[in-house]
Structure formats: structure tokens, C-alpha cells
Coordinates of N, CA and C in Angstrom, one line a residue:
P1329 N 80.4 67.5 42.0 CA 81.8 67.2 42.5 C 81.8 66.6 43.9
A1330 N 82.7 65.6 44.1 CA 82.8 64.9 45.4 C 83.8 65.8 46.4
T1331 N 83.3 65.7 47.6 CA 84.2 66.4 48.6 C 84.8 65.2 49.6
V1332 N 86.0 65.1 49.8 CA 86.7 64.1 50.7 C 86.7 64.7 52.1
V1333 N 86.1 64.0 53.0 CA 86.2 64.4 54.5 C 87.0 63.3 55.1
Y1334 N 88.3 63.7 55.5 CA 89.2 62.6 56.1 C 88.7 62.3 57.5
P1335 N 88.9 61.0 57.9 CA 88.6 60.6 59.3 C 89.4 61.5 60.3
P1336 N 88.9 61.7 61.5 CA 89.6 62.5 62.4 C 90.7 61.8 63.2
V1337 N 91.7 62.5 63.7 CA 92.7 62.0 64.7 C 92.5 62.9 65.9
D1338 N 92.6 62.2 67.0 CA 92.3 62.9 68.3 C 93.7 63.6 68.7
T1339 N 93.8 64.8 68.2 CA 95.0 65.7 68.5 C 95.0 66.1 69.9
E1340 N 93.9 66.1 70.6 CA 94.0 66.4 72.1 C 94.7 65.3 72.9
F1341 N 94.4 64.0 72.5 CA 95.0 62.9 73.2 C 96.4 62.6 72.7
Y1342 N 96.5 62.6 71.4 CA 97.8 62.3 70.7 C 98.5 63.6 70.6
R1343 N 99.5 63.9 71.5 CA 100.2 65.2 71.5 C 101.6 64.9 72.0
P1344 N 102.6 65.8 71.7 CA 104.0 65.5 72.1 C 104.0 65.8 73.6
D1345 N 105.1 65.4 74.3 CA 105.5 65.9 75.7 C 107.0 66.0 75.6
A1346 N 107.6 66.0 76.7 CA 109.0 66.2 76.8 C 109.9 65.0 76.7
T1347 N 109.2 63.9 76.3 CA 110.0 62.6 76.0 C 111.0 62.8 74.9
T1348 N 112.2 62.4 75.2 CA 113.3 62.3 74.2 C 113.1 61.1 73.3
P1349 N 113.1 61.2 72.0 CA 113.0 59.9 71.2 C 114.2 59.1 71.4
E1350 N 113.9 57.7 71.3 CA 115.0 56.7 71.5 C 115.2 56.0 70.2
P1351 N 116.3 55.4 70.1 CA 116.7 54.8 68.8 C 116.0 53.5 68.5
F1352 N 114.8 53.6 68.1 CA 114.0 52.4 67.6 C 112.9 52.9 66.6
A1353 N 112.5 52.0 65.8 CA 111.4 52.2 64.9 C 110.1 51.5 65.6
L1354 N 108.9 52.1 65.2 CA 107.7 51.5 65.8 C 106.7 51.3 64.7
I1355 N 106.0 50.1 64.9 CA 104.9 49.8 64.1 C 103.7 49.6 65.0
V1356 N 102.6 50.2 64.7 CA 101.3 50.0 65.5 C 100.4 49.5 64.5
S1357 N 99.9 48.2 64.6 CA 99.2 47.6 63.5 C 98.5 46.3 63.9
A1358 N 97.5 45.9 63.1 CA 97.0 44.6 63.2 C 98.1 43.7 62.4
L1359 N 98.3 42.5 63.0 CA 99.3 41.6 62.4 C 98.8 40.7 61.4
V1360 N 98.5 41.3 60.2 CA 97.9 40.6 59.1 C 98.8 40.8 57.9
P1361 N 98.7 39.9 56.8 CA 99.7 39.9 55.8 C 99.8 41.3 55.0
Y1362 N 98.7 41.9 54.7 CA 98.8 43.1 53.8 C 99.5 44.2 54.5
K1363 N 99.7 44.2 55.8 CA 100.3 45.3 56.6 C 101.9 45.2 56.2
R1364 N 102.4 44.2 55.7 CA 103.8 43.9 55.3 C 104.8 44.2 56.5
I1365 N 104.4 43.7 57.7 CA 105.3 43.8 58.8 C 106.5 43.0 58.5
D1366 N 106.5 42.0 57.8 CA 107.7 41.2 57.4 C 108.7 42.0 56.7
L1367 N 108.3 42.8 55.9 CA 109.1 43.8 55.1 C 109.8 44.7 56.1
A1368 N 109.1 45.3 57.1 CA 109.6 46.2 58.0 C 110.6 45.6 58.9
I1369 N 110.4 44.3 59.3 CA 111.4 43.6 60.1 C 112.8 43.5 59.4
E1370 N 112.7 43.2 58.1 CA 113.9 43.0 57.4 C 114.6 44.4 57.1
A1371 N 113.8 45.4 56.8 CA 114.3 46.8 56.6 C 114.9 47.3 57.9
C1372 N 114.3 47.2 59.0 CA 115.0 47.6 60.2 C 116.3 46.9 60.5
H1373 N 116.3 45.6 60.2 CA 117.5 44.9 60.4 C 118.6 45.4 59.4
L1374 N 118.3 45.7 58.2 CA 119.2 46.3 57.3 C 119.7 47.6 57.6
A1375 N 118.8 48.4 58.1 CA 119.2 49.8 58.6 C 119.7 49.8 60.0
H1376 N 119.9 48.7 60.7 CA 120.5 48.6 62.0 C 119.7 49.4 63.1
L1377 N 118.4 49.3 62.9 CA 117.5 50.0 63.9 C 116.6 49.0 64.6
P1378 N 116.6 49.0 65.8 CA 115.6 48.1 66.6 C 114.2 48.4 66.2
L1379 N 113.3 47.4 66.1 CA 111.9 47.6 65.8 C 111.1 47.0 66.9
K1380 N 110.1 47.9 67.3 CA 109.2 47.4 68.3 C 107.7 47.4 67.6
I1381 N 107.0 46.4 67.8 CA 105.7 46.1 67.1 C 104.6 46.1 68.2
V1382 N 103.7 47.0 68.1 CA 102.5 47.0 68.9 C 101.3 46.4 68.1
G1383 N 100.6 45.5 68.7 CA 99.4 45.0 68.0 C 99.5 43.5 68.1
D1384 N 98.4 42.8 67.6 CA 98.2 41.4 67.6 C 97.5 41.0 66.3
G1385 N 97.4 39.7 66.1 CA 96.6 39.3 64.9 C 97.1 37.9 64.5
P1386 N 96.5 37.3 63.5 CA 96.7 36.0 63.1 C 98.0 35.7 62.6
E1387 N 98.8 36.7 62.2 CA 100.1 36.5 61.7 C 101.3 36.6 62.8
R1388 N 100.9 36.9 64.0 CA 101.8 37.1 65.1 C 102.9 36.0 65.2
A1389 N 102.4 34.7 65.3 CA 103.4 33.6 65.6 C 104.3 33.5 64.4
A1390 N 103.8 33.6 63.1 CA 104.7 33.5 62.0 C 105.6 34.7 61.9
L1391 N 105.3 35.8 62.3 CA 106.1 37.0 62.3 C 107.2 36.9 63.3
E1392 N 106.7 36.4 64.4 CA 107.8 36.2 65.5 C 108.9 35.2 65.1
R1393 N 108.5 34.1 64.4 CA 109.4 33.2 63.9 C 110.3 33.8 62.8
H1394 N 109.7 34.6 62.0 CA 110.4 35.4 60.9 C 111.4 36.3 61.5
A1395 N 111.0 37.0 62.5 CA 111.9 38.0 63.1 C 113.1 37.3 63.8
A1396 N 112.9 36.3 64.4 CA 114.0 35.5 65.0 C 114.7 36.4 66.0
G1397 N 114.0 37.1 66.9 CA 114.6 38.0 67.9 C 115.1 39.4 67.3
R1398 N 114.8 39.7 66.1 CA 115.2 40.9 65.4 C 114.1 42.1 65.7
A1399 N 113.1 41.7 66.3 CA 112.0 42.7 66.6 C 111.4 42.4 67.9
E1400 N 110.9 43.4 68.6 CA 110.2 43.1 69.9 C 108.7 43.2 69.7
F1401 N 108.0 42.2 70.0 CA 106.6 42.2 69.9 C 106.0 42.5 71.3
L1402 N 105.2 43.6 71.3 CA 104.6 44.1 72.6 C 103.2 43.7 72.8
G1403 N 102.5 43.1 71.7 CA 101.1 42.8 71.9 C 100.2 44.1 71.9
R1404 N 99.1 43.9 72.3 CA 98.1 45.0 72.4 C 98.5 45.9 73.7
L1405 N 98.4 47.2 73.5 CA 98.7 48.1 74.6 C 97.4 49.0 74.8
S1406 N 97.4 49.6 76.0 CA 96.3 50.7 76.2 C 96.7 51.8 75.3
N1407 N 95.6 52.7 75.1 CA 95.8 53.9 74.3 C 96.9 54.8 74.9
E1408 N 97.0 54.9 76.2 CA 98.0 55.7 76.8 C 99.5 55.1 76.6
D1409 N 99.6 53.8 76.6 CA 100.9 53.2 76.4 C 101.2 53.3 74.9
V1410 N 100.3 53.2 74.0 CA 100.5 53.5 72.5 C 101.0 54.9 72.3
R1411 N 100.3 55.9 72.9 CA 100.8 57.2 72.9 C 102.2 57.4 73.3
Q1412 N 102.6 56.8 74.4 CA 103.9 56.9 74.9 C 104.9 56.3 74.0
M1413 N 104.5 55.1 73.4 CA 105.4 54.5 72.4 C 105.7 55.5 71.2
Y1414 N 104.6 56.1 70.7 CA 104.8 57.1 69.6 C 105.8 58.1 70.1
R1415 N 105.6 58.6 71.3 CA 106.5 59.7 71.7 C 108.0 59.2 71.9
R1416 N 108.1 58.0 72.2 CA 109.5 57.5 72.4 C 110.2 57.1 71.1
A1417 N 109.5 56.7 70.0 CA 110.1 56.2 68.9 C 110.8 57.3 68.0
S1418 N 111.9 56.9 67.4 CA 112.6 57.8 66.4 C 111.8 58.0 65.2
V1419 N 111.1 56.9 64.8 CA 110.4 56.9 63.5 C 109.3 55.9 63.6
V1420 N 108.1 56.1 63.0 CA 107.0 55.3 63.0 C 106.9 54.7 61.5
L1421 N 106.6 53.5 61.3 CA 106.6 52.8 60.0 C 105.2 52.4 59.6
L1422 N 105.0 52.6 58.2 CA 103.7 52.1 57.6 C 104.2 51.4 56.3
P1423 N 104.6 50.2 56.4 CA 105.1 49.5 55.2 C 104.0 49.1 54.2
G1424 N 102.8 48.9 54.7 CA 101.7 48.4 53.7 C 101.0 49.5 53.2
E1425 N 100.2 49.2 52.1 CA 99.3 50.3 51.5 C 97.9 50.3 52.3
E1426 N 97.5 51.5 52.7 CA 96.3 51.6 53.6 C 95.4 52.6 52.7
D1427 N 94.1 52.3 52.8 CA 93.2 53.3 52.2 C 93.3 54.7 52.8
F1428 N 93.5 54.8 54.2 CA 93.7 56.0 54.7 C 94.9 55.9 55.8
G1429 N 94.6 55.1 56.8 CA 95.7 54.8 57.9 C 95.7 56.0 58.9
I1430 N 95.2 55.7 60.1 CA 95.1 56.7 61.2 C 96.5 56.7 61.9
V1431 N 97.2 55.5 62.0 CA 98.4 55.5 62.7 C 99.4 56.6 62.3
P1432 N 99.6 56.9 61.0 CA 100.6 57.9 60.7 C 100.2 59.3 61.3
L1433 N 98.9 59.6 61.4 CA 98.4 60.8 61.9 C 98.5 60.8 63.5
E1434 N 98.3 59.8 64.1 CA 98.5 59.7 65.5 C 100.0 59.9 65.9
A1435 N 100.8 59.3 65.2 CA 102.3 59.5 65.3 C 102.7 60.9 65.1
Q1436 N 102.2 61.5 64.0 CA 102.6 62.9 63.7 C 102.0 63.9 64.8
A1437 N 100.8 63.5 65.2 CA 100.2 64.4 66.3 C 101.1 64.4 67.6
C1438 N 101.9 63.3 67.7 CA 102.9 63.2 68.8 C 104.2 63.8 68.4
G1439 N 104.3 64.4 67.1 CA 105.5 65.0 66.7 C 106.6 64.1 66.1
R1440 N 106.1 62.9 65.8 CA 107.1 61.9 65.3 C 107.0 61.7 63.8
P1441 N 108.1 61.6 63.1 CA 108.1 61.4 61.7 C 107.7 60.0 61.3
V1442 N 107.2 59.8 60.1 CA 106.7 58.6 59.6 C 107.4 58.1 58.3
V1443 N 107.8 56.8 58.1 CA 108.3 56.4 56.9 C 107.1 55.4 56.4
A1444 N 106.6 55.8 55.2 CA 105.5 55.0 54.6 C 105.6 54.8 53.2
L1445 N 105.0 53.7 52.7 CA 104.9 53.4 51.2 C 104.1 54.7 50.6
N1446 N 104.7 55.1 49.4 CA 104.1 56.1 48.7 C 102.9 55.8 47.9
R1447 N 101.9 55.3 48.6 CA 100.7 54.8 47.9 C 99.5 55.0 48.9
G1448 N 98.4 55.0 48.4 CA 97.1 55.0 49.2 C 97.1 56.2 50.1
G1449 N 96.6 56.2 51.3 CA 96.3 57.2 52.2 C 97.6 57.9 52.7
A1450 N 98.7 57.2 52.6 CA 99.9 57.9 53.1 C 100.4 59.1 52.1
V1451 N 100.0 59.1 50.9 CA 100.2 60.1 50.0 C 99.6 61.4 50.5
E1452 N 98.4 61.3 51.2 CA 97.8 62.5 51.6 C 98.1 62.9 53.1
T1453 N 98.6 61.9 53.8 CA 98.9 62.2 55.3 C 100.3 62.4 55.6
V1454 N 101.3 62.0 54.7 CA 102.7 62.2 55.0 C 103.3 63.1 54.0
R1455 N 103.9 64.2 54.4 CA 104.6 65.0 53.5 C 106.1 64.7 53.5
S1456 N 106.6 64.1 52.5 CA 107.9 63.7 52.4 C 108.9 64.8 52.5
G1457 N 109.9 64.6 53.5 CA 110.8 65.6 53.7 C 110.4 66.6 54.8
E1458 N 109.1 66.7 55.1 CA 108.6 67.6 56.1 C 108.0 66.9 57.3
T1459 N 107.2 65.8 57.1 CA 106.6 65.0 58.3 C 107.1 63.7 58.2
G1460 N 108.0 63.3 57.3 CA 108.4 61.9 57.2 C 109.0 61.6 55.9
V1461 N 109.1 60.3 55.5 CA 109.6 60.0 54.2 C 108.7 59.0 53.5
L1462 N 108.4 59.3 52.2 CA 107.6 58.4 51.5 C 108.5 57.6 50.6
V1463 N 108.3 56.2 50.6 CA 109.2 55.3 49.9 C 108.4 54.8 48.6
D1464 N 109.0 54.9 47.5 CA 108.4 54.7 46.2 C 108.2 53.2 45.9
E1465 N 109.2 52.3 46.4 CA 109.2 51.0 46.0 C 108.9 50.1 47.2
L1466 N 108.1 49.1 47.1 CA 107.7 48.2 48.2 C 108.8 47.0 48.2
S1467 N 110.0 47.5 48.8 CA 111.1 46.5 48.9 C 111.9 46.7 50.2
V1468 N 112.6 45.7 50.7 CA 113.4 45.9 51.9 C 114.4 46.9 51.7
D1469 N 115.1 46.9 50.6 CA 116.2 47.9 50.4 C 115.6 49.3 50.4
A1470 N 114.5 49.6 49.8 CA 113.8 50.9 49.6 C 113.4 51.3 51.0
F1471 N 112.8 50.5 51.8 CA 112.4 50.9 53.1 C 113.6 51.1 54.0
A1472 N 114.6 50.3 53.9 CA 115.8 50.6 54.8 C 116.3 51.8 54.4
D1473 N 116.4 52.2 53.2 CA 116.9 53.5 52.7 C 115.9 54.7 53.3
G1474 N 114.7 54.5 53.2 CA 113.8 55.5 53.8 C 114.0 55.6 55.2
I1475 N 114.2 54.6 56.0 CA 114.4 54.6 57.4 C 115.8 55.4 57.6
R1476 N 116.8 55.1 56.9 CA 118.1 55.9 57.1 C 117.9 57.4 56.8
R1477 N 117.2 57.6 55.8 CA 116.9 59.1 55.4 C 116.2 59.8 56.4
A1478 N 115.2 59.1 57.0 CA 114.4 59.7 58.1 C 115.3 60.0 59.3
L1479 N 116.1 59.1 59.6 CA 117.0 59.2 60.8 C 118.1 60.3 60.5
D1480 N 118.5 60.5 59.3 CA 119.5 61.5 59.0 C 118.9 63.0 58.8
T1481 N 117.6 63.1 58.8 CA 116.8 64.3 58.6 C 116.5 64.9 60.0
R1482 N 116.7 66.2 60.1 CA 116.3 66.9 61.3 C 114.8 67.4 61.1
F1483 N 113.8 66.6 61.5 CA 112.4 67.1 61.4 C 112.1 68.0 62.5
E1484 N 111.3 69.0 62.2 CA 110.8 69.8 63.2 C 109.5 69.2 63.9
S1485 N 109.5 68.8 65.1 CA 108.3 68.1 65.7 C 107.1 69.1 65.7
G1486 N 107.3 70.4 65.8 CA 106.2 71.3 65.8 C 105.6 71.4 64.5
A1487 N 106.3 71.3 63.4 CA 105.7 71.2 62.0 C 105.0 70.0 61.7
I1488 N 105.6 68.9 62.3 CA 104.9 67.6 62.1 C 103.5 67.6 62.8
R1489 N 103.6 68.1 64.1 CA 102.4 68.2 64.9 C 101.3 69.1 64.1
A1490 N 101.8 70.3 63.5 CA 100.8 71.2 62.9 C 100.2 70.5 61.7
H1491 N 100.9 69.7 61.1 CA 100.3 69.0 59.9 C 99.2 68.1 60.4
A1492 N 99.5 67.3 61.5 CA 98.6 66.4 61.9 C 97.2 67.2 62.4
E1493 N 97.4 68.4 62.9 CA 96.3 69.0 63.4 C 95.2 69.4 62.3
H1494 N 95.7 69.4 61.0 CA 94.8 69.6 59.9 C 93.8 68.5 59.7
F1495 N 94.0 67.3 60.4 CA 93.2 66.1 60.4 C 92.5 65.9 61.7
G1496 N 92.4 67.0 62.6 CA 91.8 66.8 63.9 C 90.2 66.9 63.8
R1497 N 89.7 66.6 65.0 CA 88.3 66.4 65.1 C 87.5 67.7 64.7
E1498 N 88.0 68.9 65.1 CA 87.4 70.1 64.8 C 87.1 70.2 63.3
R1499 N 88.2 70.0 62.5 CA 88.1 70.1 61.2 C 87.2 69.1 60.6
F1500 N 87.2 67.9 61.1 CA 86.3 66.8 60.6 C 84.8 67.3 60.8
G1501 N 84.5 67.8 62.0 CA 83.1 68.3 62.3 C 82.7 69.4 61.4
D1502 N 83.6 70.3 61.2 CA 83.4 71.5 60.3 C 83.0 71.0 58.8
E1503 N 83.9 70.1 58.4 CA 83.7 69.6 57.0 C 82.6 68.8 56.8
L1504 N 82.2 68.0 57.8 CA 81.1 67.1 57.7 C 79.8 68.0 57.7
E1505 N 79.8 69.0 58.6 CA 78.7 69.9 58.7 C 78.5 70.7 57.3
A1506 N 79.6 71.1 56.7 CA 79.5 71.9 55.5 C 79.1 71.0 54.4

């Protein structure tokens, strides 16, 4: 039988503080087609929620044209600045399918809920209704609905953080050793 050992998230570095979340969605990602940043831009517009995008990549110019001012592109940021963006965001988005995806766990370690496609690694890292919202359909309308549901839900940041701690470095070391 196979044993899955999930990659670790640095829960010592990524942790909540007293920052009050602000009304915006956040994406932290390489700007490449399969990440589906275009879909997130449209979904946030439909949900009437500003979107901030951290990251860079070959699709940046095309995405900026597509966004036409409906999203703020922040480029690459330091780890400290990324952590602060997680803390400030109302919700973190993962619109593309990832094999695992460390971003949802970094966000959750900071106590922030995640809206993600209900496929791939997000199925294992996001608990719908508890640490975020899983969206079944890869569409603008479905993601906009998932964003609205996340904003309307009173998530407990401590419970979100506790879930992320299950993916911490100590667990990773123990499982790898076992």
C-alpha cells in the first residue's frame, strides 16, 4: 500500500495576526494559462469584489489587457509582503486545478478562507464550509457564486488555522521518517 506524504507549509512563518481582513480577493500564482486567472478576474467582477493578483509570468500582459482595470497586478512580492496580503484578504482564490497547491495552505495558515476548484489537491486541502468553499464547476458563474458564499459565511479563523497545521513541517518530518 502507498502512503501519501503531503508537502509541508511553514506554519511558523504563515500565521495570523491582528490584521482585519479587507474587502478584496487575492490570488498568489504564476501567471500561466492553466492557473485560470482569467476566470477569477471575471468571477470577482461578477461578485463585485476587487481582486489583487500577486505573481508574474508569461501571461501577465494578456491578463492585464483582459482585466482592463478590474484587477490590481502587484507583481512579485517578498515572502513577508505575501504573508501580509494573505492576512488582509477576505478570501484567497485557486481557480485552476493543481496537483497539490501550497497557496491554499499558506492562506489557511494565516486564518483566511479559500475558494477553490473542487478538483486535484484542493479536495484534500480545503474543507468546504469549514476552511473555504469548493466550487464544482469551472465557470465564471460558479466561481462568482463560490466567492459570494465564502463572503456570506462566518468562518472561524482559528479552525482554518488548525486545519493548515495538519500540513506543517513537523507532521511532514514525522511522516517522512515513518
